CSV table of C-alpha atoms and ligand atoms in Angstrom, one decimal:
chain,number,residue,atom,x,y,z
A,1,UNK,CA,-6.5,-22.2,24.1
A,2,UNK,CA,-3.9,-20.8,22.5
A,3,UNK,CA,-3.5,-17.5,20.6
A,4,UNK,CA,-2.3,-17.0,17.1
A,5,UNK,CA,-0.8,-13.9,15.3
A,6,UNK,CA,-0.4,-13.0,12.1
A,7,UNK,CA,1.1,-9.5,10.3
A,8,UNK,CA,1.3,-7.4,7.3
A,9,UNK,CA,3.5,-3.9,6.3
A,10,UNK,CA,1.9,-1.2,4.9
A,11,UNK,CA,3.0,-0.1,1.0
A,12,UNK,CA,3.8,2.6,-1.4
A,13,UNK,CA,3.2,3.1,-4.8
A,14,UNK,CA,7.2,4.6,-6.2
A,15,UNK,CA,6.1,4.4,-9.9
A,16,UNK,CA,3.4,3.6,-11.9
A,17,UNK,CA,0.0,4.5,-10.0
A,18,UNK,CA,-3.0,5.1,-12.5
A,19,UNK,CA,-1.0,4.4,-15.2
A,20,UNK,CA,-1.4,0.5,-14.0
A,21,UNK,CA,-4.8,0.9,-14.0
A,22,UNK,CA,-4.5,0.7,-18.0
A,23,UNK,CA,-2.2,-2.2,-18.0
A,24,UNK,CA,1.0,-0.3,-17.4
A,25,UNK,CA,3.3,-1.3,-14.7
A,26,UNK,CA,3.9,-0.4,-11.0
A,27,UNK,CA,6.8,-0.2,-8.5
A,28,UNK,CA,5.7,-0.4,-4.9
A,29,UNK,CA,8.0,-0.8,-1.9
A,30,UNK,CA,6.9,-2.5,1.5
A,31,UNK,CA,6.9,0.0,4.8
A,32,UNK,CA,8.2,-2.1,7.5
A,33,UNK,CA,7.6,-0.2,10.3
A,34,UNK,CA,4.5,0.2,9.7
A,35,UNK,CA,1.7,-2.7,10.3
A,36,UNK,CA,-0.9,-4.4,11.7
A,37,UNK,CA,-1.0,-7.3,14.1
A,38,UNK,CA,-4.1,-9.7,14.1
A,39,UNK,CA,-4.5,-12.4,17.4
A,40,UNK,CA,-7.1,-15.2,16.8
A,41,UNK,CA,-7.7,-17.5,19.0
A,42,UNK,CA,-11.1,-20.2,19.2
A,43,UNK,CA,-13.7,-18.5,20.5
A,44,UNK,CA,-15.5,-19.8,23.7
A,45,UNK,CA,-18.6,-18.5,23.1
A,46,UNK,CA,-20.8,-19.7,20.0
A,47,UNK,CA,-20.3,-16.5,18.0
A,48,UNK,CA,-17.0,-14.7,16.0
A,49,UNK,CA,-16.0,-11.8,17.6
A,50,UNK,CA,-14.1,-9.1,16.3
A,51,UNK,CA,-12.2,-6.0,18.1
A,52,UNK,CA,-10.5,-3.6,16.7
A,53,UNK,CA,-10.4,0.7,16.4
A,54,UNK,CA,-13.5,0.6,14.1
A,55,UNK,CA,-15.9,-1.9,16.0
A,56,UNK,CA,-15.6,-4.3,18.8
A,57,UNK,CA,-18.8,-6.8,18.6
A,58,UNK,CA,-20.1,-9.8,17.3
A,59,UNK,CA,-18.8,-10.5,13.2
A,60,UNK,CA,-23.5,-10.7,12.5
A,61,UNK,CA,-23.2,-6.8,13.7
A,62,UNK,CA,-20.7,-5.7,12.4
A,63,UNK,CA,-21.1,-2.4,10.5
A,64,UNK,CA,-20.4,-2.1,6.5
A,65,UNK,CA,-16.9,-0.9,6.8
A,66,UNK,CA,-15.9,-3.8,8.4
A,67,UNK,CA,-17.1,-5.8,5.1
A,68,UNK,CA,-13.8,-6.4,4.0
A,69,UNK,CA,-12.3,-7.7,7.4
A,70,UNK,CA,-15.3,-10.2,7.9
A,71,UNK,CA,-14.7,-11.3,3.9
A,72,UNK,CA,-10.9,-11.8,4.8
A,73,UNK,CA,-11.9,-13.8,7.5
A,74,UNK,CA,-14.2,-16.2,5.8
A,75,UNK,CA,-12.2,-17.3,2.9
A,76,UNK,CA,-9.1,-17.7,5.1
A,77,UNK,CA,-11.5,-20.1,7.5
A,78,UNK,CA,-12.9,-21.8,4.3
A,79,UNK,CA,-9.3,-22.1,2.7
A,80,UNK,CA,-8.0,-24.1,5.8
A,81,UNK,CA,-11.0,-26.3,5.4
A,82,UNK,CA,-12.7,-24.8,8.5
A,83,UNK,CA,-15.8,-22.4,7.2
A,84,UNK,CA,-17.1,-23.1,10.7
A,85,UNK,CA,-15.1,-22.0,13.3
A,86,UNK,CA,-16.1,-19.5,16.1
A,87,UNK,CA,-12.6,-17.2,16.8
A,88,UNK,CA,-12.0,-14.2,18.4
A,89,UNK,CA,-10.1,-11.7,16.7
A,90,UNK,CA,-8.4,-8.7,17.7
A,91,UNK,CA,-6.8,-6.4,14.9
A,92,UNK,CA,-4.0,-3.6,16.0
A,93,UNK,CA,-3.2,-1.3,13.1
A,94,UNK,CA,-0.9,1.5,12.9
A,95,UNK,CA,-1.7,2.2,9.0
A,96,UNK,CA,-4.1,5.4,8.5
A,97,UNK,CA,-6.6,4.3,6.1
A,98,UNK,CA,-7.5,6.4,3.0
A,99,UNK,CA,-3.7,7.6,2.3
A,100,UNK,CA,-2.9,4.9,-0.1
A,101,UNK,CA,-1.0,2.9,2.7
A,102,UNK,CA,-2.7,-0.6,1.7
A,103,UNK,CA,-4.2,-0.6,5.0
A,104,UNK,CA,-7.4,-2.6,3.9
A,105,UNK,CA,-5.3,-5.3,2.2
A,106,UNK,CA,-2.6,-5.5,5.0
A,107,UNK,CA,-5.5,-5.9,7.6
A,108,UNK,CA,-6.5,-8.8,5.6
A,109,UNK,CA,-3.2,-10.2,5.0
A,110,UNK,CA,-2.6,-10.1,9.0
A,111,UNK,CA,-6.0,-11.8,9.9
A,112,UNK,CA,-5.1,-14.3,6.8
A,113,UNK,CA,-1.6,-15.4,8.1
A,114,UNK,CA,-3.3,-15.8,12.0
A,115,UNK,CA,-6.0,-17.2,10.0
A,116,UNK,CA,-3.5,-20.2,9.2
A,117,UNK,CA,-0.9,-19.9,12.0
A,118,UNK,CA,-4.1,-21.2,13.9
A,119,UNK,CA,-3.8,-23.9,11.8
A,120,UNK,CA,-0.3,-24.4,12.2
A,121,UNK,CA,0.0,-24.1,8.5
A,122,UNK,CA,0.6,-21.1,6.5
A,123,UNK,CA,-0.6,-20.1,2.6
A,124,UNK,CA,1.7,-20.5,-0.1
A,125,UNK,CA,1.6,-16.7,-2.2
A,126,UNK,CA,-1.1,-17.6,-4.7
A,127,UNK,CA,-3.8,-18.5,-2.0
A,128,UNK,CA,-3.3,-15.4,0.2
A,129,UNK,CA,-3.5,-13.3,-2.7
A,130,UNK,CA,-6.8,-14.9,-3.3
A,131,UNK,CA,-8.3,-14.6,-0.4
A,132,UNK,CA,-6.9,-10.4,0.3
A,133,UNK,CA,-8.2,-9.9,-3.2
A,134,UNK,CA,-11.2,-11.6,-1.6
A,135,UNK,CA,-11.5,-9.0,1.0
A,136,UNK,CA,-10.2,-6.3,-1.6
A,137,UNK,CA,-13.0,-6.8,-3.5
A,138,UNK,CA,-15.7,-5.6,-0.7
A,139,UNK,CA,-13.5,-2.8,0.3
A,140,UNK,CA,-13.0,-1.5,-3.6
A,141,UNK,CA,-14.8,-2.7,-6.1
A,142,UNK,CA,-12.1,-3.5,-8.7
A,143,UNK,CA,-8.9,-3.7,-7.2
A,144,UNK,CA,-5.8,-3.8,-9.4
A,145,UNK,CA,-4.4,-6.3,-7.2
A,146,UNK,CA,-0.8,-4.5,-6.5
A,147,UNK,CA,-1.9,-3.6,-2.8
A,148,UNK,CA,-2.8,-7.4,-2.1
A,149,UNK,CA,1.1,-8.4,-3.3
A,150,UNK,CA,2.9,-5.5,-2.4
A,151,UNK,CA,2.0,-5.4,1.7
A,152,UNK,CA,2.6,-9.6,1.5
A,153,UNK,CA,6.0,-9.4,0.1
A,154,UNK,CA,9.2,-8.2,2.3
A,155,UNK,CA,10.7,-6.8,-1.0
A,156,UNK,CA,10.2,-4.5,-4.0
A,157,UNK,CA,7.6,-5.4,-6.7
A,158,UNK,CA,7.1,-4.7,-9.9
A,159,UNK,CA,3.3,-5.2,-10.6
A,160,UNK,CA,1.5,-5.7,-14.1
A,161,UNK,CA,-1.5,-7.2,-15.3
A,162,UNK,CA,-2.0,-8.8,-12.0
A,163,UNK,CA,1.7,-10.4,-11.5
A,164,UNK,CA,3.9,-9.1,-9.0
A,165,UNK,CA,7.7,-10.1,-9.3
A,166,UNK,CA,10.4,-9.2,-7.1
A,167,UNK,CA,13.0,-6.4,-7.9
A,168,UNK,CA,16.1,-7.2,-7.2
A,169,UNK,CA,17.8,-3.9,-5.5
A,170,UNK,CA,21.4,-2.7,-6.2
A,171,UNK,CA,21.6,0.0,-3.7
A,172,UNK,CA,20.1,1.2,-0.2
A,173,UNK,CA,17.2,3.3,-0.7
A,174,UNK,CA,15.5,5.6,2.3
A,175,UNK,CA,12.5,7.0,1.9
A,176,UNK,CA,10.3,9.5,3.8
A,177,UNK,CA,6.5,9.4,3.7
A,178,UNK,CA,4.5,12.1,4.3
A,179,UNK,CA,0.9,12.6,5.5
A,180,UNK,CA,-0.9,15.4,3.8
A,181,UNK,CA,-3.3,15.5,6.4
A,182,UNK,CA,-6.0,15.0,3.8
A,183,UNK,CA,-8.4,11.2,2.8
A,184,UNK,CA,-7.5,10.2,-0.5
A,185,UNK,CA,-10.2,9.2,-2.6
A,186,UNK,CA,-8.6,6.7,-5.0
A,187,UNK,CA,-11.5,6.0,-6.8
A,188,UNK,CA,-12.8,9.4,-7.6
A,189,UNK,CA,-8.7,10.0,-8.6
A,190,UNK,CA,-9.2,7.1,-10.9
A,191,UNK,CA,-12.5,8.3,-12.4
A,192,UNK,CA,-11.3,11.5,-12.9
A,193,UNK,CA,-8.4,10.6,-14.8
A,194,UNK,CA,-10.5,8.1,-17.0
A,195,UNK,CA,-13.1,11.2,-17.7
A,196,UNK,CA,-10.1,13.5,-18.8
A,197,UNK,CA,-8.6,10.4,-20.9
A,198,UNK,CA,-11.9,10.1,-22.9
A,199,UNK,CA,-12.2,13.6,-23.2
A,200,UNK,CA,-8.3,14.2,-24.9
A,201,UNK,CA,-7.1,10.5,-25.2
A,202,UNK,CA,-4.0,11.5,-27.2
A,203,UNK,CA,-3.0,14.2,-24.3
A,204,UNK,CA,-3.6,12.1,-21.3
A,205,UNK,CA,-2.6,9.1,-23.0
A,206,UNK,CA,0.7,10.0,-23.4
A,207,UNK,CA,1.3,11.0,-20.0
A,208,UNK,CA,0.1,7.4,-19.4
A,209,UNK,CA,2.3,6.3,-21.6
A,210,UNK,CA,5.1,8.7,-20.5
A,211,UNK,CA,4.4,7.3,-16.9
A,212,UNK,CA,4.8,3.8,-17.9
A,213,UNK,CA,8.0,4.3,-19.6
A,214,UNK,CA,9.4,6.0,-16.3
A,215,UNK,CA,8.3,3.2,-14.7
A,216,UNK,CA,10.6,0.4,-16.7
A,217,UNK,CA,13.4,2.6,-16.6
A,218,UNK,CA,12.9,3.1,-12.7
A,219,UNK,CA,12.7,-0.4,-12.1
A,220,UNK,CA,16.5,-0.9,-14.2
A,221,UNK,CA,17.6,2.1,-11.8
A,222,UNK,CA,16.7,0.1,-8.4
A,223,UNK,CA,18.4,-3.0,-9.9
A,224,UNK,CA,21.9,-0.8,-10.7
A,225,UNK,CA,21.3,1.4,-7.2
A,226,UNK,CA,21.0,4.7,-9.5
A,227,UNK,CA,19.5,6.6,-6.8
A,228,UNK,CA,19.8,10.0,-8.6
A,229,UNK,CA,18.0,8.7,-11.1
A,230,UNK,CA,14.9,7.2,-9.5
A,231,UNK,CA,15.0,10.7,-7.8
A,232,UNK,CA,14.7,12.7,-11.3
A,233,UNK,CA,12.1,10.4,-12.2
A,234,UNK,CA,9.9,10.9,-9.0
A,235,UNK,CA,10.1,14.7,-9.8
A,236,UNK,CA,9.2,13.6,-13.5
A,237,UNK,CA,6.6,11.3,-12.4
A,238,UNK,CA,5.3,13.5,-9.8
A,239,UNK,CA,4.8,16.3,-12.4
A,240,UNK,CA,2.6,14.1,-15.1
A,241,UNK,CA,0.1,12.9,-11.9
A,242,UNK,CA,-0.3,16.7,-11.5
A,243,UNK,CA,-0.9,17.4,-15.5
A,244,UNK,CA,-3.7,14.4,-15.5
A,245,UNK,CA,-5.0,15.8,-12.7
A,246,UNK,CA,-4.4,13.9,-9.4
A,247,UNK,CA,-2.3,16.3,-6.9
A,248,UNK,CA,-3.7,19.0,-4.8
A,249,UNK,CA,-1.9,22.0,-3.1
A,250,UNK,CA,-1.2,20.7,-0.2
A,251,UNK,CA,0.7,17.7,-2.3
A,252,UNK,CA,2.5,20.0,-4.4
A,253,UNK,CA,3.8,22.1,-1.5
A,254,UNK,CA,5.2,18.9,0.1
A,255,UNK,CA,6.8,17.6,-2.8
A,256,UNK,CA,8.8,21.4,-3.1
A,257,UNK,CA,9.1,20.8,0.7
A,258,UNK,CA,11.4,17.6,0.0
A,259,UNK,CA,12.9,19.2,-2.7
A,260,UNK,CA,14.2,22.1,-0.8
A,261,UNK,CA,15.6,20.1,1.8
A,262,UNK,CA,17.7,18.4,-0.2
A,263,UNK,CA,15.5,15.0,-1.5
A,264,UNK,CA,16.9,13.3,-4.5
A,265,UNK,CA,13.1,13.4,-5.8
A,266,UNK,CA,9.7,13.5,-4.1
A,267,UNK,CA,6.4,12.7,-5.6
A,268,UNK,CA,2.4,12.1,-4.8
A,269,UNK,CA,1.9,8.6,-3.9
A,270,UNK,CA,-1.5,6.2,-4.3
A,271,UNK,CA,-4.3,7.3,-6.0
A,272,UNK,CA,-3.5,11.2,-5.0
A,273,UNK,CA,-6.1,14.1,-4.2
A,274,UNK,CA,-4.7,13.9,-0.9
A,275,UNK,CA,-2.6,10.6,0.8
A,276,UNK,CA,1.2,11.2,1.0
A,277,UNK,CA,4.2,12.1,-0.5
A,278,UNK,CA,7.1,10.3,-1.1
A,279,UNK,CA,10.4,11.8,-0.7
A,280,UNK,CA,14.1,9.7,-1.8
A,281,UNK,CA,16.7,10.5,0.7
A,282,UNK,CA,20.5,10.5,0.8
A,283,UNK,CA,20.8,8.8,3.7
A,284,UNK,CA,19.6,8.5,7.2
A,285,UNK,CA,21.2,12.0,8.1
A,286,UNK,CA,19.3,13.6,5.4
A,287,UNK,CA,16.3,11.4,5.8
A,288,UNK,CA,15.8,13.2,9.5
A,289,UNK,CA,16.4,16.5,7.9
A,290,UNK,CA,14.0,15.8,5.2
A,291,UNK,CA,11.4,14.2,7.6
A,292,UNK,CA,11.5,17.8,9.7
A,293,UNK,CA,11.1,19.8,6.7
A,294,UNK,CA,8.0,18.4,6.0
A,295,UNK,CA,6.5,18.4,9.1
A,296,UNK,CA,7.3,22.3,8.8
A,297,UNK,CA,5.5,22.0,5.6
A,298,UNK,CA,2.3,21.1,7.5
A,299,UNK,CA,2.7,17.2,7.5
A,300,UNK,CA,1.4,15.9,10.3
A,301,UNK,CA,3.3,12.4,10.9
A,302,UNK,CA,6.2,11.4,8.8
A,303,UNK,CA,7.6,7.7,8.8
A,304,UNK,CA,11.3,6.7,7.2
A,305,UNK,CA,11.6,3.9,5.9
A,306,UNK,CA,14.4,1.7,3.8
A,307,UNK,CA,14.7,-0.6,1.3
A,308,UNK,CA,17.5,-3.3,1.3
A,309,UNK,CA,20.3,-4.6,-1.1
A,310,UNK,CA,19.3,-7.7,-2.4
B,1,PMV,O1,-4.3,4.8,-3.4
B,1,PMV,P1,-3.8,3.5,-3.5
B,1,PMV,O2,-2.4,3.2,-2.9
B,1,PMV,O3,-4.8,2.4,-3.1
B,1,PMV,O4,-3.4,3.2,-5.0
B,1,PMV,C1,-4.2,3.4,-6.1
B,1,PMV,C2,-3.4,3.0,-7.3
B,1,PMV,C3,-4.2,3.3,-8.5
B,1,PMV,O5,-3.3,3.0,-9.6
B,1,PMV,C4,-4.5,4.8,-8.6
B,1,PMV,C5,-5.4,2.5,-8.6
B,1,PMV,C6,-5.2,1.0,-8.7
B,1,PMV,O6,-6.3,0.3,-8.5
B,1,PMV,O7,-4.2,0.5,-9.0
């Protein structure tokens, strides 16, 4: 019996986070080298069995964080018109979770495209997005969406309202992440920022607005390779997530970090109160540079990543 893999990048949020959450748009960009691999293979015992760092055991025991993975798994097996099947699956992830990486959805994504290679088929866009959103669902409640498109598709996107287009990219872009160290909650981020909203809408909603608006010039600036720009507009951006109340400390010192060492802009990333930071680079001289800087700053794992010409 043979064994069949599928796999998924991680993603980060450049523009837009929160502010999408109100219908606004969002720029993410994929992180290549950083994935998950998922092997399935028919199982030849009468149960589905899943390994991977959380749990190794049978898919009946498997504990409520795993939810998402099992939900994944189902509607892939239903979408290839076997509900049925007994596999064995063995997920290999490199993405931390709870630092706004899309780990959740790019675990699903990975068992999803095994799901199908099994099948010697695979799932046109619309159905995979289905079934992550599927799995998104048990992991978050109300998912936007943008981390089920953004850790399928090789390119930039620009998200909205639940559509995810391709950006077309002028220039070579490198970008450091940063680890703060520290779990993001994205969904206390996201219920904070809706309490201060209906507390002083015309405040906070024009820094929503004003987030937006950075957003559609930022994506004209990836299309004409304006990296000085995007840069300013990080900074920009990185300031309003701050003023609605979404950075920490720890986020802000890393963002001066990146500035310091010579980052064309730097900003929070995700949902915020911990997660990473995003720093632009010059190049891949000044991405090392950058990347040492803020593991001076207390980061404890960076990862550099690019983002092609079209
Ligand atoms: O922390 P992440 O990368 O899952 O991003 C959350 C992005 C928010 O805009 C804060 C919430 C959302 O559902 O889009």
């Amino acid at each position: 019996q043979g064994t069949s893999q599928g796999f998924a990048h991680a993603k980060a949020i450049l523009f837009g986070e929160h502010a999408v959450v109100y219908g606004s748009p969002a720029v993410a960009v994929p992180l290549h080298g950083l994935g998950v691999q998922a092997d399935i293979r028919r199982s030849p015992h009468q149960e589905t069995r899943i390994e991977s760092q959380l749990f190794s055991g049978t898919a009946q025991t498997a504990p409520e964080p795993m939810g998402p993975v099992v939900a994944g798994l189902n509607a892939a097996l239903k979408a290839v018109g076997d509900p049925d099947a007994e596999v064995e699956l063995l997920i290999r992830s490199a993405i931390p979770h709870s630092r706004g990486l899309g780990s959740s959805a790019a675990v699903a994504t990975s068992v999803a495209r095994a799901v199908a290679n099994l099948h010697s088929t695979a799932f046109d866009e619309e159905t995979l997005h289905e079934i992550v959103q599927a799995a998104e669902t048990v992991a978050h409640g109300r998912p936007s969406g943008i981390d089920a498109w953004a850790v399928a598709k090789p390119a930039p996107i620009r998200f909205q309202t639940g559509c995810a287009q391709t950006i077309d990219v002028g220039q070579r872009l490198v970008f450091v992440l940063a680890d703060s160290g520290h779990h993001g909650s994205t969904a206390e981020a996201v219920g904070g920022v809706r309490a201060r909203r209906d507390a002083d809408p015309t405040r906070i909603g024009g820094m929503i607005d004003r987030l937006a608006a950075l957003t559609d010039a930022a994506v004209d600036d990836i299309r004409s390779g304006d990296r000085a720009t995007i840069g300013a507009r990080m900074i920009e951006a990185h300031g309003l997530l701050g003023e609605i109340g979404v950075s920490t400390p720890t986020l802000d010192s890393l963002v001066d970090a990146a500035t310091a060492a010579g980052a064309r802009g730097a900003k929070l990333t995700g949902g915020g109160l911990g997660g990473c930071v995003l720093a632009l680079a010059d190049d891949d001289d000044s991405a090392e540079e950058l990347a040492e800087a803020l593991r001076k700053a207390g980061a404890p794992r960076t990862w550099t990543t690019e983002v092609r010409p079209t």
